[in-house]
Amino acid sequence: MSELRKRKPSSTNTPSSSAPKPPVPPPIPSDSDSIVSESEPVPVPASKQKTKPPKSDKTQETSGAKKWSCVDSCCWLIGIICSVWWVLLFSYNAMPASIPQFVTEAISGPMPDPPGVKLQKEGLKAKHPVVFVPGIVTGGLELWEGHQCAEGLFRKRLWGGTFGEVYKRPLCWVEHMSMDNETGLDPPGVRVRPVTGLVAADYFAPGYFVWAVLIANLARIGYEEKNMYMAAYDWRISFQNTEVRDQTLSRIKSNIELMVSTNGGKKVVVIPHSMGVLYFLHFMKWVEAPAPMGGGGGPDWCAKHIKALINIGGPFLGVPKAVAGLFSAEAKDVAVARSIAPGVLDSDFLGQTTLRHVMRMTRTWDATMSLIPKGGDTIWGGLDWSPEEGSVCPPDKEEYSNGINYGRMISFGKDIAEAPATEIDQTDFRDAEKGNNIAHSNGSCGDTWTEYHEMGWRGIKAVADYKVYTTGSLVDLLSFVAPKMMQRGSAHYSYGIADDLDDPKYQHYKYWSNPLETKLPNAPEMEIFSLYGVGLPTERAYVYKLAQSAECYIPFQIDTSVNNGTCLKDGVYLVNGDETVPVLSAGFMCAKGWNGKTRFNPAGIKTYIREYVHAPPSNLLEGRGTQSGAHVDIMGNFALIEDVVRIAAGATGDEIGGNQVHTDILKWSERIKLKL
Amino acid sequence: MSLLRRRKPSDSDKKRPTVSVPVQDSEADSTKGANKASSVPVPNSVRRAKARCSCFDSCCWWIGFVCSTWWFLLFLYNAMPASFPQYVTEAITGPLPDPPGVKLLKEGLRAKHPVVFVPGIVTGGLELWEGHQCAEGLFRKRLWGGTFGEVYKRPLCWVEHMSLDNETGLDPPGVRVRPVSGLVAADYFIPGYFVWAVLIANLARIGYEEKTMYMAAYDWRISFQNTEVRDQSLSRIKSNIELMVATNGGKKVVVIPHSMGVLYFLHFMKWVEAPSPMGGGGGPDWCAKHIKAVMNIGGPFLGVPKAVTGLFSAEAKDVAVARAIAPDVLDFDILGLQTLRHVMRMTRTWDATMSMIPKGGDTIWGGLEWAPEDGYECSNGQKKQQKNGNSDSHKGKGNKTNTGVNRPRVHYGRIVSFGKDVAEVPSSVIERLDFQDAKKGNAMADSNASCQDVWTEYHELGSIGRKAVADYKVYTAGSVLDLLQFIAPKMMRRGSAHFSYGIADDLDDPKYGHYKYWSNPLETKLPNAPEMEIFSLYGVGVPTERAYVYKRASSAECSIPFQIDTSAEGGPDNPCLKGGVYLSDGDETVPVLSAGFMCARGWRGKTRFNPTGMKTFVREYSHSPPSNLLEGRGSQSGAHVDIMGNFALIEDIIRVAAGATGEEIGGDQVFSEVFKWSEKIKLKL
């Protein structure tokens, strides 16, 4: 539109030169209608067909060019475009549905049957009801009550779908998506609620599937809504708060009980994805805990209702990405974007303000804190060791990460990241006074509030002076830079390792989503799977720098200038994983922590690891591929879907082939000295 | 758009155009110049150019112009502040009243009791879970509701998937069409056509959200008990109500069924307390523990006459009128009968339609000589005059009888009559031949082959059977059942296994423990829940189908042999007869009698149908059409579906949901003569 509008004034210029021409006698009115409409476009050929000049002399051509005003040619052009578009649209709609498949097959050879069709031919039928537990970000949220600026958005999606409103009224959107900074619940006058039903997370945005492929394949063997349930929850608030505010956990319990009883007592197969894995760990503790804190289902609820737990890409022990996200509102993606277009992202208008808005919003989302790495140095490595040291950095199969200190989750400067631990001179930040040097400038930054202001310049310097942060000191770091957030967080989550699991303090809900501080339920027949992709570079540690001090800015940035082979890219140390969750986090519990009868798994529930090596789609027609190992795209991985469908149809872990391991996860797990 | 297009050429003819095209406002002068220049009589070049100026170019020009204008308007529309339409509306019609939700929020009402919506027939969405080859790519797309895009693209495929198995009334092999679940199932029927959306939005204003609102969506095509057998829908409703009561501090639910949902919920209330396996095993006090009130909207408690014509000849008033207007089109074999027959074949496999066949027979609906509504004056919707005083209208009638002595009486009891004269003469004059023993001739069996793809049971009927049907001449509510049994034996065999239409003599008879009686209020007792309240909310003041004049269709090969006789008009003497349909008071679909009788009399006080004497309330809403187009479907409508947007009704519902009792919202509110009519019905209570 804007182009069109701009062009029109220019059209006034061209004919204005012809305006002084002698006044034109109007055509005879009688035949005007037909003639005029036909004669208007007359000049079209004249100006267009310059390849045939001999037919018209020069004066005619120039007058023709003048008559053929810019508006007319614009209209003509748009007309052509519109008609072509319509014709294409029409032929697309008229095309038989099988043509795209036909074309794809002609190019890439016959497609394999989707797993649902294949297994249907094998005679598999729907057996156990399935429950999907979506992860963070992928579930839709809709507006139930809002401020003036959100008028007309009642029951429209604010998250998921087309995100149309983000562009139309960004500030209004941020306002409604944020939670209250003190309580972590709704701000006054705003109610944003999760979408329910399978539509909550089948597609994230139109065309971008999350659960849709799995649902379609399950439907092939007879599943439908009565035996599939999407346990949608508000992924912004803490797990326990979903129960307090929406009674989501009660709903999941009630729906599982309903499905078990209406399906002849067949237990459910639960399929959590991403953060849903932690949510369901929380659920399993909640449901057996006595009311009012728990669901009062009794100590054998899980044994009675759950056949298998198929975790997909589960960040059991957290993800390093969460740290970068909370610390400076950036993960690899943002960091790369900044290095490509430093001017745009760092310019105050789009860059810092946007980032700061995003940060302010995400920091009110308690659930992000469930993803902070758990288990401290014992699991993630210390200053000079880490479980993954010496492993391959994907996608390169040759380069080994010898000498990389993955344990140093955040280092200020590359030299510090590489220096031996003894040479690093750490000044403790914890007692540093928070200076208020820049407090006076608060006024101008008021609307983009973050807690960095309160930290002041001295606090920022203290953070940088500590130089290296391992997982153990990360929580302290975050408590220092974002005290309010962590205060809420520590009421809902815990990141440690339990010494004595029978300590009554572990009955508190804040431990329920940490596998290192809870016991699995007493359900010896249940099976736990961990399915995840491997072969993709995954963020594991970061090199930071202090940003130049501007007025309202985030004082720390990933140092994107640091590169070293495939293991260190743009300031990020990479390791094997599914692009979001490192193998260690997804695999350790099933590989070692819960394997056999351990103190975390007193009933000896069987655990299985199934890794899926990432293979990118061979051509564009395949879309996001059927062999992907990426965190979300793996939901369309045929091999994974086949495994899931088989289990849902009744197979056990041993029947689908037991463990399937491509990485050194078992070796790495051995290096972790955890009392079992 | 068309205006703009037309204006453009005139722009160039007229010397000084006063009106310029909006888009060109700024450069009107220059374009004028350009246009004039283009019409300069330069004979040579023009003629040559005219030859070159193909139609193609001007077409492109036009399309381009249209497109750009369209885009421009679209842009303006999008750029327009959201409050603009409201502003315009208010400027024209004066300030709008606050929607009831806002008003009641200001009064301080807050969400209290969880609410359960039970949608009616037709309004709930259905989606495809498994289909044949022809339905590829429609997985989890709506076949019913939404845009109905597929109906136009592949109509036969659509009919095939929407039909159910003719024997079992369940899925045909290889097809699974399932109800959409969640509030989206029936908030809008098609985009822009609300059903529950307005009510939901108003409830949300006082604090309701999905955890306190539940849409009890079910497959409205199959019989009520089969929704449990196939989809466990009743179990789901039970479980969800229990969950909502438990998570809302033990506050009981308010159930709001609409249309056929009313019958479905009657069925549910019996099912949930009946012992398993036939019932839900909730125990004899489940309803007392979980339900605060049932607010039936437009409930066809005793069935609707429309259902009879739908099943008998696949036509209701709307189709009949369309046929009268365009007889050639609709009777034309391809569009007309084929379509109608396809529709009929499909709808006859839908067991649920049989739940709405009029119940209670002649006792309720009237016999050959009488009907409860006798004396009702059809005055083209001028209900208010009549309301002003019954004595007045009687006086007027008396005056009239002086002038027009042989003014025809309307025999509402004769639900189907063959011929207008038969509908009007006294019963003693009618000669009827019993059809039930008539042999079904197979005179047309040989032509079966040609009609195969549009199978209906009329073929088996043969010409003898058809004649027998027409010779019986008049059918009352009691004999309509026999009629349907005669012409559609397969359908009624399925139907009689799931529904019953009689009146119970002894409600304690153990046979009434069977599920087929559960949706008939005349054959069941209300649950043992003395604190529960039952409301019947419905619109009045809209002409509603009550009885029909039929004729035999000209015998074509594959035809539906009976049609509503649209030529039968009552004229000024008898405005109740229009286009072959006798009209009475109601909400356009459900007559007042059906919606109001149970709450006005059948359940009023302690009766055998209501042994615990739970309170019942009748609340009528007088229809007034929207005053102008901007109001859309109006906020005071009384029509069957549009009433869901009636502000007064919504206010009543919200008050009850927020804790009010029936007395507190004003008890009964009656505009029609439902109490008088109910008195005429001789039903043992």
PDB file of C-alpha atoms in Angstrom, chain A residues 1 4-5 8-9 11-12 15-16 18 24-27 29 32-33 35-46 49 55-57 60 66-69 71-83 86 93 97-98 101 120 142 144-145 151-152 154-155 168-169 191 193-199 202-203 212 215-228 243-247 250-251 254-255 258-259 262-263, chain B residues 8-10 12-15 23-24 26-27 30-31 33-42 44-46 48-50 52-54 56-68 71-73 75-76 78 82-83 86 127 129-130 136-137 139-141 153-154 171 176 178-184 187-188 197 200-213 228-232 235-237 239-240 243-244 247-248:
ATOM      1  CA  MET A   1       0.000   0.000   0.000  1.00  0.00           C
ATOM      2  CA  LEU A   4       1.119   2.633  -4.222  1.00  0.00           C
ATOM      3  CA  ARG A   5       0.345   5.693  -2.286  1.00  0.00           C
ATOM      4  CA  LYS A   8       0.261   8.386  -7.056  1.00  0.00           C
ATOM      5  CA  PRO A   9       1.534  11.886  -6.388  1.00  0.00           C
ATOM      6  CA  SER A  11       1.400  10.767 -11.462  1.00  0.00           C
ATOM      7  CA  THR A  12       0.220  14.270 -10.810  1.00  0.00           C
ATOM      8  CA  PRO A  15       0.102  14.821 -16.595  1.00  0.00           C
ATOM      9  CA  SER A  16       0.582  18.307 -15.225  1.00  0.00           C
ATOM     10  CA  SER A  18       0.316  17.957 -20.409  1.00  0.00           C
ATOM     11  CA  VAL A  24      -9.835  18.971 -25.172  1.00  0.00           C
ATOM     12  CA  PRO A  25     -13.348  18.857 -26.528  1.00  0.00           C
ATOM     13  CA  PRO A  26     -15.344  16.182 -24.831  1.00  0.00           C
ATOM     14  CA  PRO A  27     -16.357  13.206 -26.883  1.00  0.00           C
ATOM     15  CA  PRO A  29     -21.900  11.802 -25.000  1.00  0.00           C
ATOM     16  CA  SER A  32     -19.062   7.888 -24.595  1.00  0.00           C
ATOM     17  CA  ASP A  33     -19.494   4.971 -22.268  1.00  0.00           C
ATOM     18  CA  ILE A  35     -15.603   4.467 -26.296  1.00  0.00           C
ATOM     19  CA  VAL A  36     -14.096   6.048 -23.288  1.00  0.00           C
ATOM     20  CA  SER A  37     -13.654   2.879 -21.395  1.00  0.00           C
ATOM     21  CA  GLU A  38     -11.987   1.375 -24.383  1.00  0.00           C
ATOM     22  CA  SER A  39      -9.984   4.341 -25.380  1.00  0.00           C
ATOM     23  CA  GLU A  40      -8.476   4.925 -22.010  1.00  0.00           C
ATOM     24  CA  PRO A  41      -6.004   2.165 -22.209  1.00  0.00           C
ATOM     25  CA  VAL A  42      -5.201   3.076 -25.782  1.00  0.00           C
ATOM     26  CA  PRO A  43      -1.802   4.353 -24.964  1.00  0.00           C
ATOM     27  CA  VAL A  44      -0.858   1.079 -23.381  1.00  0.00           C
ATOM     28  CA  PRO A  45       0.389  -0.518 -26.504  1.00  0.00           C
ATOM     29  CA  ALA A  46       1.838   2.729 -27.699  1.00  0.00           C
ATOM     30  CA  GLN A  49       5.314  -1.664 -27.793  1.00  0.00           C
ATOM     31  CA  LYS A  55       3.735   2.526 -36.913  1.00  0.00           C
ATOM     32  CA  SER A  56       3.447   5.768 -34.959  1.00  0.00           C
ATOM     33  CA  ASP A  57       5.365   8.968 -35.382  1.00  0.00           C
ATOM     34  CA  GLN A  60       2.060  10.572 -31.104  1.00  0.00           C
ATOM     35  CA  LYS A  66       1.829  11.354 -21.413  1.00  0.00           C
ATOM     36  CA  LYS A  67      -1.668  10.078 -21.724  1.00  0.00           C
ATOM     37  CA  TRP A  68      -0.598   6.819 -20.253  1.00  0.00           C
ATOM     38  CA  SER A  69      -0.280   8.237 -16.808  1.00  0.00           C
ATOM     39  CA  VAL A  71      -1.807   5.738 -12.275  1.00  0.00           C
ATOM     40  CA  ASP A  72      -2.969   3.912 -15.333  1.00  0.00           C
ATOM     41  CA  SER A  73       0.136   1.840 -15.680  1.00  0.00           C
ATOM     42  CA  CYS A  74       0.112   1.061 -12.031  1.00  0.00           C
ATOM     43  CA  CYS A  75      -3.452  -0.066 -12.320  1.00  0.00           C
ATOM     44  CA  TRP A  76      -2.554  -2.091 -15.344  1.00  0.00           C
ATOM     45  CA  LEU A  77       0.325  -3.749 -13.603  1.00  0.00           C
ATOM     46  CA  ILE A  78      -1.642  -4.484 -10.493  1.00  0.00           C
ATOM     47  CA  GLY A  79      -4.395  -5.840 -12.672  1.00  0.00           C
ATOM     48  CA  ILE A  80      -1.975  -8.252 -14.310  1.00  0.00           C
ATOM     49  CA  ILE A  81      -0.589  -9.311 -10.976  1.00  0.00           C
ATOM     50  CA  CYS A  82      -4.008  -9.783  -9.478  1.00  0.00           C
ATOM     51  CA  SER A  83      -5.290 -11.805 -12.391  1.00  0.00           C
ATOM     52  CA  TRP A  86      -6.145 -15.450  -9.068  1.00  0.00           C
ATOM     53  CA  ASN A  93      -7.440 -25.042  -5.588  1.00  0.00           C
ATOM     54  CA  ALA A  97      -4.798 -33.075  -3.698  1.00  0.00           C
ATOM     55  CA  SER A  98      -2.336 -35.757  -4.707  1.00  0.00           C
ATOM     56  CA  GLN A 101       2.888 -35.679  -3.333  1.00  0.00           C
ATOM     57  CA  GLN A 120      -1.798 -49.799  10.730  1.00  0.00           C
ATOM     58  CA  GLU A 142      -5.581 -16.480  24.690  1.00  0.00           C
ATOM     59  CA  TRP A 144      -9.983 -13.526  28.577  1.00  0.00           C
ATOM     60  CA  GLU A 145      -9.787 -10.086  30.104  1.00  0.00           C
ATOM     61  CA  GLU A 151     -10.208  -4.369  22.851  1.00  0.00           C
ATOM     62  CA  GLY A 152     -11.598  -6.854  20.402  1.00  0.00           C
ATOM     63  CA  PHE A 154     -11.359 -11.463  23.595  1.00  0.00           C
ATOM     64  CA  ARG A 155     -10.582 -15.168  23.216  1.00  0.00           C
ATOM     65  CA  LYS A 168       0.004  -4.200  15.531  1.00  0.00           C
ATOM     66  CA  ARG A 169       0.309  -3.166  19.178  1.00  0.00           C
ATOM     67  CA  ARG A 191      -6.494 -12.656  32.348  1.00  0.00           C
ATOM     68  CA  ARG A 193      -5.288 -18.237  29.785  1.00  0.00           C
ATOM     69  CA  PRO A 194      -4.010 -21.333  28.024  1.00  0.00           C
ATOM     70  CA  VAL A 195      -5.933 -22.602  25.031  1.00  0.00           C
ATOM     71  CA  THR A 196      -7.396 -26.027  25.749  1.00  0.00           C
ATOM     72  CA  GLY A 197      -7.822 -29.092  23.620  1.00  0.00           C
ATOM     73  CA  LEU A 198      -5.600 -30.554  20.959  1.00  0.00           C
ATOM     74  CA  VAL A 199      -5.581 -27.214  19.140  1.00  0.00           C
ATOM     75  CA  ASP A 202      -0.890 -28.977  17.397  1.00  0.00           C
ATOM     76  CA  TYR A 203       0.482 -26.103  15.357  1.00  0.00           C
ATOM     77  CA  ALA A 212       0.084 -32.286  14.654  1.00  0.00           C
ATOM     78  CA  ILE A 215      -1.597 -36.734  16.335  1.00  0.00           C
ATOM     79  CA  ALA A 216      -2.225 -37.541  12.680  1.00  0.00           C
ATOM     80  CA  ASN A 217      -0.190 -40.727  12.901  1.00  0.00           C
ATOM     81  CA  LEU A 218      -1.887 -41.839  16.073  1.00  0.00           C
ATOM     82  CA  ALA A 219      -5.243 -41.174  14.438  1.00  0.00           C
ATOM     83  CA  ARG A 220      -4.303 -43.625  11.692  1.00  0.00           C
ATOM     84  CA  ILE A 221      -4.365 -46.502  14.105  1.00  0.00           C
ATOM     85  CA  GLY A 222      -7.639 -45.382  15.610  1.00  0.00           C
ATOM     86  CA  TYR A 223      -6.942 -42.645  18.116  1.00  0.00           C
ATOM     87  CA  GLU A 224      -9.344 -39.761  18.439  1.00  0.00           C
ATOM     88  CA  GLU A 225     -10.147 -37.091  20.961  1.00  0.00           C
ATOM     89  CA  LYS A 226     -11.644 -39.477  23.456  1.00  0.00           C
ATOM     90  CA  ASN A 227      -8.306 -41.209  23.925  1.00  0.00           C
ATOM     91  CA  MET A 228      -5.909 -38.341  23.301  1.00  0.00           C
ATOM     92  CA  GLU A 243      -2.890 -25.530  39.972  1.00  0.00           C
ATOM     93  CA  VAL A 244      -3.486 -22.591  42.260  1.00  0.00           C
ATOM     94  CA  ARG A 245      -4.822 -20.346  39.518  1.00  0.00           C
ATOM     95  CA  ASP A 246      -6.289 -22.689  36.896  1.00  0.00           C
ATOM     96  CA  GLN A 247      -6.517 -26.059  38.664  1.00  0.00           C
ATOM     97  CA  SER A 250      -6.499 -31.353  38.917  1.00  0.00           C
ATOM     98  CA  ARG A 251      -7.778 -31.277  35.376  1.00  0.00           C
ATOM     99  CA  SER A 254      -9.382 -35.965  36.325  1.00  0.00           C
ATOM    100  CA  ASN A 255      -8.913 -36.439  32.600  1.00  0.00           C
ATOM    101  CA  LEU A 258     -11.664 -40.495  32.968  1.00  0.00           C
ATOM    102  CA  MET A 259      -9.676 -41.896  30.050  1.00  0.00           C
ATOM    103  CA  THR A 262     -13.672 -45.180  29.727  1.00  0.00           C
ATOM    104  CA  ASN A 263     -11.030 -47.257  27.969  1.00  0.00           C
TER     105      ASN A 263
ATOM    106  CA  LYS B   8     -15.124   6.196 -13.459  1.00  0.00           C
ATOM    107  CA  PRO B   9     -16.162   6.413 -17.115  1.00  0.00           C
ATOM    108  CA  SER B  10     -18.715   9.100 -16.395  1.00  0.00           C
ATOM    109  CA  SER B  12     -14.413  11.475 -18.284  1.00  0.00           C
ATOM    110  CA  ASP B  13     -17.625  12.122 -20.185  1.00  0.00           C
ATOM    111  CA  LYS B  14     -18.803  14.921 -18.046  1.00  0.00           C
ATOM    112  CA  LYS B  15     -16.993  18.133 -18.454  1.00  0.00           C
ATOM    113  CA  VAL B  23      -8.927   7.382  -4.288  1.00  0.00           C
ATOM    114  CA  GLN B  24      -8.153  10.070  -6.756  1.00  0.00           C
ATOM    115  CA  SER B  26      -5.901  14.539  -4.449  1.00  0.00           C
ATOM    116  CA  GLU B  27      -5.120  14.309  -8.097  1.00  0.00           C
ATOM    117  CA  SER B  30      -4.695  15.907 -13.221  1.00  0.00           C
ATOM    118  CA  THR B  31      -6.508  12.672 -13.907  1.00  0.00           C
ATOM    119  CA  GLY B  33      -6.655  16.111 -17.686  1.00  0.00           C
ATOM    120  CA  ALA B  34      -5.265  12.749 -18.476  1.00  0.00           C
ATOM    121  CA  ASN B  35      -8.641  11.298 -19.200  1.00  0.00           C
ATOM    122  CA  LYS B  36      -9.507  14.139 -21.434  1.00  0.00           C
ATOM    123  CA  ALA B  37      -6.283  13.805 -23.213  1.00  0.00           C
ATOM    124  CA  SER B  38      -7.061  10.192 -23.808  1.00  0.00           C
ATOM    125  CA  SER B  39     -10.316  11.083 -25.437  1.00  0.00           C
ATOM    126  CA  VAL B  40      -8.775  13.627 -27.798  1.00  0.00           C
ATOM    127  CA  PRO B  41     -10.154  12.841 -31.216  1.00  0.00           C
ATOM    128  CA  VAL B  42      -6.964  12.012 -33.030  1.00  0.00           C
ATOM    129  CA  ASN B  44      -5.673   7.937 -36.973  1.00  0.00           C
ATOM    130  CA  SER B  45      -3.927   7.023 -33.864  1.00  0.00           C
ATOM    131  CA  VAL B  46      -7.124   6.327 -32.011  1.00  0.00           C
ATOM    132  CA  ARG B  48      -5.025   2.207 -34.804  1.00  0.00           C
ATOM    133  CA  ALA B  49      -4.636   2.228 -31.105  1.00  0.00           C
ATOM    134  CA  LYS B  50      -8.158   0.974 -30.724  1.00  0.00           C
ATOM    135  CA  ARG B  52      -4.276  -2.620 -30.437  1.00  0.00           C
ATOM    136  CA  CYS B  53      -6.168  -1.725 -27.362  1.00  0.00           C
ATOM    137  CA  SER B  54      -7.267  -5.190 -26.709  1.00  0.00           C
ATOM    138  CA  PHE B  56      -7.144  -7.636 -22.311  1.00  0.00           C
ATOM    139  CA  ASP B  57      -5.553  -4.302 -21.452  1.00  0.00           C
ATOM    140  CA  SER B  58      -8.713  -2.662 -20.317  1.00  0.00           C
ATOM    141  CA  CYS B  59      -9.569  -5.690 -18.295  1.00  0.00           C
ATOM    142  CA  CYS B  60      -6.210  -5.535 -16.636  1.00  0.00           C
ATOM    143  CA  TRP B  61      -6.708  -1.881 -16.001  1.00  0.00           C
ATOM    144  CA  TRP B  62     -10.049  -2.436 -14.400  1.00  0.00           C
ATOM    145  CA  ILE B  63      -8.901  -5.305 -12.283  1.00  0.00           C
ATOM    146  CA  GLY B  64      -5.911  -3.319 -11.216  1.00  0.00           C
ATOM    147  CA  PHE B  65      -8.055  -0.379 -10.330  1.00  0.00           C
ATOM    148  CA  VAL B  66     -10.487  -2.511  -8.418  1.00  0.00           C
ATOM    149  CA  CYS B  67      -7.694  -4.296  -6.610  1.00  0.00           C
ATOM    150  CA  SER B  68      -5.957  -1.119  -5.561  1.00  0.00           C
ATOM    151  CA  TRP B  71      -6.558  -2.722  -0.881  1.00  0.00           C
ATOM    152  CA  PHE B  72      -6.822   0.904  -0.022  1.00  0.00           C
ATOM    153  CA  LEU B  73     -10.166   0.425   1.652  1.00  0.00           C
ATOM    154  CA  PHE B  75      -5.925  -0.652   4.630  1.00  0.00           C
ATOM    155  CA  LEU B  76      -8.191   2.089   5.891  1.00  0.00           C
ATOM    156  CA  ASN B  78      -7.366  -2.021   9.312  1.00  0.00           C
ATOM    157  CA  ALA B  82     -11.366  -0.424  16.883  1.00  0.00           C
ATOM    158  CA  SER B  83     -13.942   1.802  18.499  1.00  0.00           C
ATOM    159  CA  GLN B  86     -19.279   1.471  17.688  1.00  0.00           C
ATOM    160  CA  GLU B 127     -14.577 -32.807  12.318  1.00  0.00           C
ATOM    161  CA  TRP B 129     -10.781 -38.156  12.008  1.00  0.00           C
ATOM    162  CA  GLU B 130     -10.791 -40.866   9.394  1.00  0.00           C
ATOM    163  CA  GLU B 136      -7.923 -36.635   1.730  1.00  0.00           C
ATOM    164  CA  GLY B 137      -6.401 -33.648   3.413  1.00  0.00           C
ATOM    165  CA  PHE B 139      -8.041 -34.660   8.667  1.00  0.00           C
ATOM    166  CA  ARG B 140      -9.251 -32.740  11.705  1.00  0.00           C
ATOM    167  CA  LYS B 141     -10.937 -30.187   9.471  1.00  0.00           C
ATOM    168  CA  LYS B 153     -16.078 -28.550  -3.368  1.00  0.00           C
ATOM    169  CA  ARG B 154     -17.041 -32.191  -3.032  1.00  0.00           C
ATOM    170  CA  ASP B 171     -20.138 -44.809  11.864  1.00  0.00           C
ATOM    171  CA  ARG B 176     -14.873 -41.401  11.793  1.00  0.00           C
ATOM    172  CA  ARG B 178     -16.299 -36.695  15.650  1.00  0.00           C
ATOM    173  CA  PRO B 179     -17.584 -33.691  17.539  1.00  0.00           C
ATOM    174  CA  VAL B 180     -15.244 -30.772  18.056  1.00  0.00           C
ATOM    175  CA  SER B 181     -14.564 -30.325  21.744  1.00  0.00           C
ATOM    176  CA  GLY B 182     -14.080 -27.238  23.864  1.00  0.00           C
ATOM    177  CA  LEU B 183     -15.835 -23.903  23.741  1.00  0.00           C
ATOM    178  CA  VAL B 184     -14.945 -23.555  20.058  1.00  0.00           C
ATOM    179  CA  ASP B 187     -19.345 -20.591  20.001  1.00  0.00           C
ATOM    180  CA  TYR B 188     -19.796 -19.654  16.361  1.00  0.00           C
ATOM    181  CA  ALA B 197     -20.212 -16.648  21.782  1.00  0.00           C
ATOM    182  CA  ILE B 200     -19.617 -16.674  26.774  1.00  0.00           C
ATOM    183  CA  ALA B 201     -18.318 -13.147  26.320  1.00  0.00           C
ATOM    184  CA  ASN B 202     -20.806 -11.780  28.822  1.00  0.00           C
ATOM    185  CA  LEU B 203     -20.064 -14.468  31.366  1.00  0.00           C
ATOM    186  CA  ALA B 204     -16.357 -13.751  30.942  1.00  0.00           C
ATOM    187  CA  ARG B 205     -17.009 -10.164  31.945  1.00  0.00           C
ATOM    188  CA  ILE B 206     -17.943 -11.176  35.445  1.00  0.00           C
ATOM    189  CA  GLY B 207     -14.971 -13.490  35.714  1.00  0.00           C
ATOM    190  CA  TYR B 208     -15.781 -16.749  33.989  1.00  0.00           C
ATOM    191  CA  GLU B 209     -13.084 -18.526  32.049  1.00  0.00           C
ATOM    192  CA  GLU B 210     -12.467 -21.988  30.710  1.00  0.00           C
ATOM    193  CA  LYS B 211     -11.999 -23.555  34.092  1.00  0.00           C
ATOM    194  CA  THR B 212     -15.532 -22.552  35.055  1.00  0.00           C
ATOM    195  CA  MET B 213     -17.229 -22.999  31.692  1.00  0.00           C
ATOM    196  CA  GLU B 228     -21.941 -42.692  25.370  1.00  0.00           C
ATOM    197  CA  VAL B 229     -21.407 -46.023  23.652  1.00  0.00           C
ATOM    198  CA  ARG B 230     -19.187 -44.594  20.957  1.00  0.00           C
ATOM    199  CA  ASP B 231     -17.560 -41.490  22.435  1.00  0.00           C
ATOM    200  CA  GLN B 232     -18.272 -41.775  26.154  1.00  0.00           C
ATOM    201  CA  SER B 235     -19.119 -39.977  31.025  1.00  0.00           C
ATOM    202  CA  ARG B 236     -17.094 -36.988  29.995  1.00  0.00           C
ATOM    203  CA  ILE B 237     -19.834 -34.589  30.993  1.00  0.00           C
ATOM    204  CA  SER B 239     -16.462 -36.260  34.948  1.00  0.00           C
ATOM    205  CA  ASN B 240     -16.154 -32.623  33.955  1.00  0.00           C
ATOM    206  CA  LEU B 243     -14.205 -31.775  38.385  1.00  0.00           C
ATOM    207  CA  MET B 244     -15.680 -28.294  38.181  1.00  0.00           C
ATOM    208  CA  THR B 247     -12.247 -27.300  41.941  1.00  0.00           C
ATOM    209  CA  ASN B 248     -14.733 -24.512  42.633  1.00  0.00           C
TER     210      ASN B 248
END
